[in-house]
Coordinates of C-alpha atoms and ligand atoms in Angstrom, one line a residue:
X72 CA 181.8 173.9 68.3
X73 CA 183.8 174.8 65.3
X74 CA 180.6 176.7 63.3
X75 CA 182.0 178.7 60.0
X76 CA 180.5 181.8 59.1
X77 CA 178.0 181.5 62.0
X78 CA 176.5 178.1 60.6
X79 CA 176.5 174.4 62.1
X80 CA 178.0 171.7 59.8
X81 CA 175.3 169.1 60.3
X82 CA 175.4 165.6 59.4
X83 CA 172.5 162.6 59.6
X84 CA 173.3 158.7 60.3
X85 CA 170.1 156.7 60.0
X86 CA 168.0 158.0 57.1
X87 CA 165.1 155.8 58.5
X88 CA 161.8 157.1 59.6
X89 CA 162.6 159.5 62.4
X90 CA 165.3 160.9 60.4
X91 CA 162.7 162.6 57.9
X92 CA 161.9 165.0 61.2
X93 CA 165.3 165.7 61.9
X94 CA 166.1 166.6 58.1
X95 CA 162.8 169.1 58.3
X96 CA 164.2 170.4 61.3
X97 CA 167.6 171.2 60.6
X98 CA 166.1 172.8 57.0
X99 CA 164.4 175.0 58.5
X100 CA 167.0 176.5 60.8
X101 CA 169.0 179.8 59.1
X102 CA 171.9 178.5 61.4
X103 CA 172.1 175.1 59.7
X104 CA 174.3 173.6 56.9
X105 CA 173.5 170.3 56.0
X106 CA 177.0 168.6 54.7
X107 CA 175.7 164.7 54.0
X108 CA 174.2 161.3 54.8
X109 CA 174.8 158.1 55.9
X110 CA 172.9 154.6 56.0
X111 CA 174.0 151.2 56.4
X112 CA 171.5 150.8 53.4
X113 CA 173.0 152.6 50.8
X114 CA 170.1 152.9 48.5
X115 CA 167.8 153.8 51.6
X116 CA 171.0 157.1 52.2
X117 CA 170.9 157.8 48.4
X118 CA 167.1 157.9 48.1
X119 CA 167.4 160.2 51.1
X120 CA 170.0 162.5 50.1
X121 CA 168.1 163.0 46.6
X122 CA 164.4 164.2 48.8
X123 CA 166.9 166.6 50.7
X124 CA 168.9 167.7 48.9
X125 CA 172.5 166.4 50.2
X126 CA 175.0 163.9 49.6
X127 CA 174.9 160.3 50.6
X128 CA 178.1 159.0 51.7
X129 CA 179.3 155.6 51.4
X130 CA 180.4 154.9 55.3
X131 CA 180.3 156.8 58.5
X132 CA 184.1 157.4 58.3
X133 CA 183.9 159.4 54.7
X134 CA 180.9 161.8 56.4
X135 CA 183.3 161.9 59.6
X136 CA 186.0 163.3 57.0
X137 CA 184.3 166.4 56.4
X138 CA 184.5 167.3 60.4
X139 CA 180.9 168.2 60.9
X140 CA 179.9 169.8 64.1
X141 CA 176.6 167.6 65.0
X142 CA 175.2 164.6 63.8
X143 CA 172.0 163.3 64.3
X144 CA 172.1 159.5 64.9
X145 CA 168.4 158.2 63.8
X146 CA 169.5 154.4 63.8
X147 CA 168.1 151.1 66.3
X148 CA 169.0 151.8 69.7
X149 CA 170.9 148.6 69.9
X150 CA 173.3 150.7 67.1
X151 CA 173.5 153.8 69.0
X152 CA 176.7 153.2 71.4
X153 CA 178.7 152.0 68.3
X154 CA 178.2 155.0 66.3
X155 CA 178.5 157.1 69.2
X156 CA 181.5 156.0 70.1
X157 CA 183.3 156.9 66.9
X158 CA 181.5 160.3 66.4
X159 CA 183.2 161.7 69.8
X160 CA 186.7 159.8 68.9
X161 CA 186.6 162.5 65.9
X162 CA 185.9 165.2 67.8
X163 CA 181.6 165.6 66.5
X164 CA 179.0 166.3 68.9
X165 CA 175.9 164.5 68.5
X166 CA 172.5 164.4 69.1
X167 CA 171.4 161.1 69.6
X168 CA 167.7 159.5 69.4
X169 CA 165.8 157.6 72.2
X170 CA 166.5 155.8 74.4
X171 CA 170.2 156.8 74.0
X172 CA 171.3 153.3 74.7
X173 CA 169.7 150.1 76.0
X174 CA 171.5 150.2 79.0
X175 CA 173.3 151.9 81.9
X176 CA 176.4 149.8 80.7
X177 CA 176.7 151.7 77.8
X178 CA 175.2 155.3 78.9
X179 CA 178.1 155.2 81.1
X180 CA 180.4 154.4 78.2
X181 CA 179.2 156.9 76.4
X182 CA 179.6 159.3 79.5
X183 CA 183.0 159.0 79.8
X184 CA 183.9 159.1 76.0
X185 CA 182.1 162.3 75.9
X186 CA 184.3 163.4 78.7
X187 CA 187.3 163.3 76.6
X188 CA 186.0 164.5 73.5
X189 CA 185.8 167.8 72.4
X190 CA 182.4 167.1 71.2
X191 CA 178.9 166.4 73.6
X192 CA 176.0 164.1 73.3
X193 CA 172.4 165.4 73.3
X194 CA 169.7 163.1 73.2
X195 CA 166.1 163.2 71.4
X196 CA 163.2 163.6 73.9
X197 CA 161.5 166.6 72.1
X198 CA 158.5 166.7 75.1
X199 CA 161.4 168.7 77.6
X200 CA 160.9 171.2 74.7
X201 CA 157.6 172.4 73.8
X202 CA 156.6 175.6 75.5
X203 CA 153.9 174.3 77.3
X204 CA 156.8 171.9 79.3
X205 CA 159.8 175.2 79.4
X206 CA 156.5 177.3 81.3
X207 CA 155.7 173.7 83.7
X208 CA 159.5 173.4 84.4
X209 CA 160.5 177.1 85.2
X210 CA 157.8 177.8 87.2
X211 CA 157.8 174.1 89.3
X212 CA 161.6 175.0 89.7
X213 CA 160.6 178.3 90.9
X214 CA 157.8 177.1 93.3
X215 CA 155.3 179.3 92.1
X216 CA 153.0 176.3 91.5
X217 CA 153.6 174.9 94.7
X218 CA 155.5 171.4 96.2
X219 CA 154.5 168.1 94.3
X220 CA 152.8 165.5 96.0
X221 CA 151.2 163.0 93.3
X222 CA 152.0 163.1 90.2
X223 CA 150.2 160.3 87.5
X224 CA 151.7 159.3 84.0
X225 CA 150.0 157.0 81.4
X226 CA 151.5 156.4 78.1
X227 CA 148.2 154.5 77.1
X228 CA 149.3 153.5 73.9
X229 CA 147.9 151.1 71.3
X230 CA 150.1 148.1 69.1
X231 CA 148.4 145.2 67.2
X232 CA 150.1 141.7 66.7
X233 CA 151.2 143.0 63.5
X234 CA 153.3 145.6 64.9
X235 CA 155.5 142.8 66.2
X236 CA 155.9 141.4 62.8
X237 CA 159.4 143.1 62.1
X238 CA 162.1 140.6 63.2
X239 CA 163.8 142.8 65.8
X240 CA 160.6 143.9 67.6
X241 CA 159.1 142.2 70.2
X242 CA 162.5 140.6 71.7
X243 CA 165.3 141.5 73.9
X244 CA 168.0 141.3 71.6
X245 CA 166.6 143.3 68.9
X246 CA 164.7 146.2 71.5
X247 CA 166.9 145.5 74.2
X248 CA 163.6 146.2 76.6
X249 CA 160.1 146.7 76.0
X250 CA 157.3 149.5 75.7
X251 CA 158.1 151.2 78.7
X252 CA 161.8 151.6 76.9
X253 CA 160.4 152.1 73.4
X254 CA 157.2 153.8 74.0
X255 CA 156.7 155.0 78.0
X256 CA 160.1 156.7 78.0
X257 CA 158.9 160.1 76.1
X258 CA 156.2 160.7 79.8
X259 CA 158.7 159.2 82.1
X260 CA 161.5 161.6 81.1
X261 CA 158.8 164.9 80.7
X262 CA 157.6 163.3 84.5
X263 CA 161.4 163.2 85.9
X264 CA 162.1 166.5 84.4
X265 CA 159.1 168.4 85.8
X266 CA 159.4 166.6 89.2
X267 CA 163.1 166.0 89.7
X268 CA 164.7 163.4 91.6
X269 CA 163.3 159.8 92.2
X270 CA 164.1 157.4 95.5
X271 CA 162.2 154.1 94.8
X272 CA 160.0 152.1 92.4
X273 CA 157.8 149.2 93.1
X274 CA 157.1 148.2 89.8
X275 CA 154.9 145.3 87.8
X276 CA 155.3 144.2 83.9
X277 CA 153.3 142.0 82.4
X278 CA 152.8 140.3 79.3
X279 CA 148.7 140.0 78.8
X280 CA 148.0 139.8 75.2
X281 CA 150.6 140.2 72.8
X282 CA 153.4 137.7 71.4
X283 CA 156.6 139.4 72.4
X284 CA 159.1 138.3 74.5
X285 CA 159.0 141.4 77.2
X286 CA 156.2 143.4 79.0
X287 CA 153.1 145.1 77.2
X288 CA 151.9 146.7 80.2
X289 CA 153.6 148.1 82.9
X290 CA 153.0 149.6 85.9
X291 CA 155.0 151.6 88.9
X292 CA 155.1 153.2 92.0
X293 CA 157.5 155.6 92.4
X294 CA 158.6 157.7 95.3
X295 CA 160.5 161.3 94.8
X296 CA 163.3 162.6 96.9
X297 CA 161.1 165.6 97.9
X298 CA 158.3 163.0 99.6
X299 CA 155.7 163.1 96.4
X300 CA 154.5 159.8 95.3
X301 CA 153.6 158.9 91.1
X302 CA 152.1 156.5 89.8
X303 CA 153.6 155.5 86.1
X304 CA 151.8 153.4 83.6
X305 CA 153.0 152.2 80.2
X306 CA 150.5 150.0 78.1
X307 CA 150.6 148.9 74.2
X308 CA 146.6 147.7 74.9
X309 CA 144.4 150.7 75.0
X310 CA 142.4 151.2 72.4
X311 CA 141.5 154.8 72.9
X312 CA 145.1 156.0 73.2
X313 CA 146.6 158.9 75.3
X314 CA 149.8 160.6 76.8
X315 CA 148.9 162.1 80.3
X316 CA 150.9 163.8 83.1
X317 CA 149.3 165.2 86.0
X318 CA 151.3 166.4 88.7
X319 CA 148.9 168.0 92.0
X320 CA 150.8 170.6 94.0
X321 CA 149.9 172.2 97.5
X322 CA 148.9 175.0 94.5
X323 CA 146.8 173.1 92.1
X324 CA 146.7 170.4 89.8
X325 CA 149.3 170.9 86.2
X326 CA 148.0 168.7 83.8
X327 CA 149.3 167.8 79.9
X328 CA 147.1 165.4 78.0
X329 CA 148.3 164.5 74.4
X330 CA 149.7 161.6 72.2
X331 CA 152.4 162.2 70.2
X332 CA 153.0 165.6 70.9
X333 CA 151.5 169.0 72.9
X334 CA 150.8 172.2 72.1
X335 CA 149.8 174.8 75.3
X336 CA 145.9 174.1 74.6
X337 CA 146.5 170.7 76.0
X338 CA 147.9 171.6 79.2
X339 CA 145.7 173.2 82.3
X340 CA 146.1 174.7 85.2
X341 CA 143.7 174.1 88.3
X342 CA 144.0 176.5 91.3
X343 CA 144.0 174.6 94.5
X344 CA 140.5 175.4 96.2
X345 CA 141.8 177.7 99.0
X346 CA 143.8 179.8 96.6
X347 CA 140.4 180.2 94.4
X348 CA 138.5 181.3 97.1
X349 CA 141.3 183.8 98.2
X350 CA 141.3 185.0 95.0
X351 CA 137.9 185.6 94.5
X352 CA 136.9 187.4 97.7
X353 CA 136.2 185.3 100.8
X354 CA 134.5 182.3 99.3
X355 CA 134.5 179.0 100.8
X356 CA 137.7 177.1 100.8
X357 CA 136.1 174.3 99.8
X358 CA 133.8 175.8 97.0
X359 CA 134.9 174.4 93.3
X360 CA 134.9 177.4 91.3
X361 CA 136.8 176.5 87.9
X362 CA 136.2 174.2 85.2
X363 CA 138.9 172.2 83.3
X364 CA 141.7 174.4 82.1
X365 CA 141.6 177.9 83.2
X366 CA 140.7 179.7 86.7
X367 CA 137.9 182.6 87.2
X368 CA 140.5 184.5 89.6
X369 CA 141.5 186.0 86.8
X370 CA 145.0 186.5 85.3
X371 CA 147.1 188.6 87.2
X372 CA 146.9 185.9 90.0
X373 CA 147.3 182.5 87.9
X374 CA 150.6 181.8 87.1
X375 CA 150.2 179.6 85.1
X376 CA 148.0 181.9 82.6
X377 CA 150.4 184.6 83.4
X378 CA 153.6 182.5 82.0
X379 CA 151.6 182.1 78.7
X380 CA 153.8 183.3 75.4
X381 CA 154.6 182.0 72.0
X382 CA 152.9 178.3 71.9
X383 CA 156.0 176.0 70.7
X384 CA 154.9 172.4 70.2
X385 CA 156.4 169.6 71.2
X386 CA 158.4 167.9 68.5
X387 CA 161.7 167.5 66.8
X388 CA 161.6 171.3 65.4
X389 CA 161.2 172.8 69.0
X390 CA 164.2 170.6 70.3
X391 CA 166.6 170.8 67.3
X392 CA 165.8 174.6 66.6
X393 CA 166.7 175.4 70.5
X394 CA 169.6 173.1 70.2
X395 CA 171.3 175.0 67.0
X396 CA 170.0 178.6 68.6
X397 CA 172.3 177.7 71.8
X398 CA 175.0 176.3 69.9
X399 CA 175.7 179.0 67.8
X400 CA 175.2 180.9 70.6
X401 CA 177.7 178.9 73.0
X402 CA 175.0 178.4 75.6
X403 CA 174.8 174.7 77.2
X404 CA 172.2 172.7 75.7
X405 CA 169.9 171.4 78.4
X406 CA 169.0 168.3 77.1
X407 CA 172.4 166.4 77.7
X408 CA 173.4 162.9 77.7
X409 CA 173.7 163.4 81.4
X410 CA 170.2 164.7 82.3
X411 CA 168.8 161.5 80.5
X412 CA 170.7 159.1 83.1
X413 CA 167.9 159.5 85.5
X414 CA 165.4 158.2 82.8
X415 CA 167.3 155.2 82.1
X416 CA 168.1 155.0 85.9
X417 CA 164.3 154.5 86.0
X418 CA 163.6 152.2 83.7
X419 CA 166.0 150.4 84.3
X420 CA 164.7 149.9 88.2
X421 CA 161.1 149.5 86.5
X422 CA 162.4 146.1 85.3
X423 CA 164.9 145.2 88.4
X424 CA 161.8 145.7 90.4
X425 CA 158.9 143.6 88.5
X426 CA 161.3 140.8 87.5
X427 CA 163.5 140.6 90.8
X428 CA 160.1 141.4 93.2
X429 CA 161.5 143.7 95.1
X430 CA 161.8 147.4 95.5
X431 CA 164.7 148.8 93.9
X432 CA 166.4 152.4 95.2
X433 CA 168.4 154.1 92.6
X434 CA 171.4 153.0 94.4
X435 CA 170.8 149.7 93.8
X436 CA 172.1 150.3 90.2
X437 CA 175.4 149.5 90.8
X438 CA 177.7 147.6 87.7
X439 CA 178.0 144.2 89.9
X440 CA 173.9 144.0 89.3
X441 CA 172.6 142.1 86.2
X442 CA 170.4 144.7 85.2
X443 CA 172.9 147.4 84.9
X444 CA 174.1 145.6 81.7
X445 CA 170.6 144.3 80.2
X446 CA 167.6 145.5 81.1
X447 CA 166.1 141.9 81.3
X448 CA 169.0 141.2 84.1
X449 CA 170.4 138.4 82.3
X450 CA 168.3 136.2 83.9
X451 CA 167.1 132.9 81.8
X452 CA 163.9 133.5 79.6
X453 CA 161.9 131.0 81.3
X454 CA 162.9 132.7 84.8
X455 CA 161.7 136.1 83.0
X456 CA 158.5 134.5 81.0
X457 CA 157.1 133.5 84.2
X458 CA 157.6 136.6 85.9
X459 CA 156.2 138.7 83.4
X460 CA 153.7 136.4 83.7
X461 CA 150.1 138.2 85.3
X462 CA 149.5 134.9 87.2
Ligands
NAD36 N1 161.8 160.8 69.3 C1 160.8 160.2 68.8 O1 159.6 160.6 68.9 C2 161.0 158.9 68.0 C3 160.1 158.4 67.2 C4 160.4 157.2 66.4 C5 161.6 156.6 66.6 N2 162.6 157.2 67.4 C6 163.9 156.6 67.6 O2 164.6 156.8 66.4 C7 165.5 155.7 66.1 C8 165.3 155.2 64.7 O3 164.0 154.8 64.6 P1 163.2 154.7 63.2 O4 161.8 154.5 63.5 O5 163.6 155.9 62.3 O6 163.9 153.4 62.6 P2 164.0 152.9 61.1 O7 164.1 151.4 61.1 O8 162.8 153.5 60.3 O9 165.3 153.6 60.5 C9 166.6 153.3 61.0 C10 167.6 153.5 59.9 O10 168.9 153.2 60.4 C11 169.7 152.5 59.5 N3 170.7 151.8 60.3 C12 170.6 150.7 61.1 N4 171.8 150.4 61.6 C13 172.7 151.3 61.2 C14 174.0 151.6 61.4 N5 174.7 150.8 62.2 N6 174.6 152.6 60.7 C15 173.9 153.4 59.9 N7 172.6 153.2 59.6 C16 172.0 152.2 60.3 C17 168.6 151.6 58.8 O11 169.1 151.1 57.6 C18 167.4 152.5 58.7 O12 167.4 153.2 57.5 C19 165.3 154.7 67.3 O13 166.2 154.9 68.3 C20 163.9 155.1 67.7 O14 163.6 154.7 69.1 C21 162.3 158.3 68.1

């Protein structure tokens, strides 16, 4: 990272929708120059550039010109490799959206571009970085909560018709895969990162209701290297919509429960009824004793209560702010291209398994398989229409 005078050079491709979060972000940082724009719709950079207060540039080569340190590429996933690919030729590090690419193919690509860059790839998934998920993942890591055994994850999300309108939603070639791509990936990723590695999913997709050609609900059941067993649902057709991870331990039950982003009052923290009882002098092990959120036994034994500090939410500021903080620090950045591969490993296998019918291990995602390159396998539609089919 070549910072001068302590600040990161900071550029933006995409000045789309998501990109207004990262522009607020990177503002807000002391640690941040922001050099310039680009947008394959020049008005769309230039009307951009004006709100901000930068400089739209007329092609992703003349913002490459002025050697920025990061950019931020807000564009369509399908876009993503591309743009990639010539931000680490130059030497740029970049912090990339979700899903980093729409397929392992590519991720893969990307991986070994990024190993002979001098610049790295970070990728969007700002739920790894409120506090409420830093406090779940040290202390799961530690064991102080106990060993995982079932763990639950909805992403019970809601999209009309309309929402489909936009020619490159709804289909392969413009999404490259479905909700649980789009939409489920946010959970899925906090899940893996909070419960660590996966072995197998048995998986369903279905098309009920809407007129796309991929899933809008999916289901899975997945198994974890350390024994526990999650269940992982992604639907576009709940009405009252919500985000949930619940993750029971030999210790208690860790729970989050959102929608588009947490802060620490929406996680909890549910002793285990033998260690309340313990706790609280000889009671029955059996005897319920809390009530959702926070334990009678008092502080000084909850871990969970005692981890409590600063309550960072979970969106783009909390991930961009601890990016910048580590890069002008020279710390690693923990959110790397490569800690995302088990994500798209996942979702990848989500697919594999509901359209091929089988369980797939995460072995099984080897580049002689279909649906290492696409994530509808390359089969024909018809083949995949009736296997999304719920009939
Ligand atoms: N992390 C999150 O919570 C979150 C939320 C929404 C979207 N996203 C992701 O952000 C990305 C962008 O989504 P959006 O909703 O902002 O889309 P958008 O359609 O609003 O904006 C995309 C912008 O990229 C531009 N663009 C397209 N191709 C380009 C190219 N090759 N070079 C330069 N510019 C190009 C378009 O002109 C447009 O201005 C997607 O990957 C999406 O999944 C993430």
């Amino acid at each position: 990272m070549n910072s001068r005078d302590g600040k990161v050079r900071v550029g933006i491709v995409g000045c789309g929708a998501i990109a207004n979060a990262h522009v607020l972000a990177y503002l807000s940082s002391p640690h941040v120059e922001l050099i310039g724009v680009f947008d394959s719709d020049g008005a769309r950079a230039e009307a951009f550039a004006a709100k901000h207060g930068t400089t739209a540039y007329p092609t992703l080569q003349a913002l490459i010109d002025l050697a920025p340190d990061l950019v931020s590429v807000a564009t369509p996933p399908g876009s993503h490799t591309q743009l990639t690919l010539a931000l680490l030729a130059a030497g740029c590090s970049v912090l990339l959206e979700k899903p980093p690419t729409i397929n392992l193919a590519d991720m893969d690509i990307l991986l070994a571009a990024e190993s002979e860059s001098a610049g790295s790839v970070y990728v969007v998934f700002q739920h790894r970085h409120g506090s409420g998920a830093r406090r779940a993942h040290s202390l799961l890591a530690s064991g102080a909560l106990g060993v995982p055994q079932v763990a639950v994850c909805e992403t019970l999300w809601f999209r009309p018709d309309s929402y489909f309108l936009p020619d490159w939603r709804g289909n392969w070639a413009g999404e490259g895969g479905g909700p649980t791509l789009g939409h489920g990936i946010h959970q899925i990723d906090l899940l893996l990162h909070l419960m660590g590695d996966w072995d197998t999913i048995d998986a369903k997709a279905s098309r009920i209701a809407r007129p796309i050609e991929f899933e809008d609900v999916s289901m899975a059941i997945v198994t974890f290297a350390n024994g526990a067993l999650g269940s992982v649902v992604t639907s576009l057709l709940s009405p009252r919509e919500t985000s949930r991870i619940r993750i029971d331990t030999t210790g208690g039950t860790l729970e989050v429960e959102h929608l588009y982003g947490y802060s620490d009052s929406d996680w909890s923290w549910f002793p285990a009824p033998e260690e309340v009882a313990a706790a609280s002098n000889g009671r029955d092990p059996g005897m319920a004793t809390t009530t959702h959120g926070n334990s009678d036994i008092g502080d000084a034994a909850n871990p969970w209560a005692v981890s409590a500090g600063t309550d960072v939410q979970s969106n783009h500021a909390a991930q961009i702010h601890h990016l910048i903080d580590d890069l002008v620090a020279g710390r690693p950045h923990e959110t790397t291209l490569s800690s995302t591969r088990p994500t798209m490993e996942f979702v990848t296998a989500l697919y594999a398994s509901s359209l091929e019918r089988a369980s797939i291990r995460r072995s099984d995602l080897t580049p002689d398989r279909g649906f290492y390159h696409r994530l509808d396998g390359g089969l024909d539609a018809d083949v995949v229409g009736r296997r999304l089919s719920v009939h």
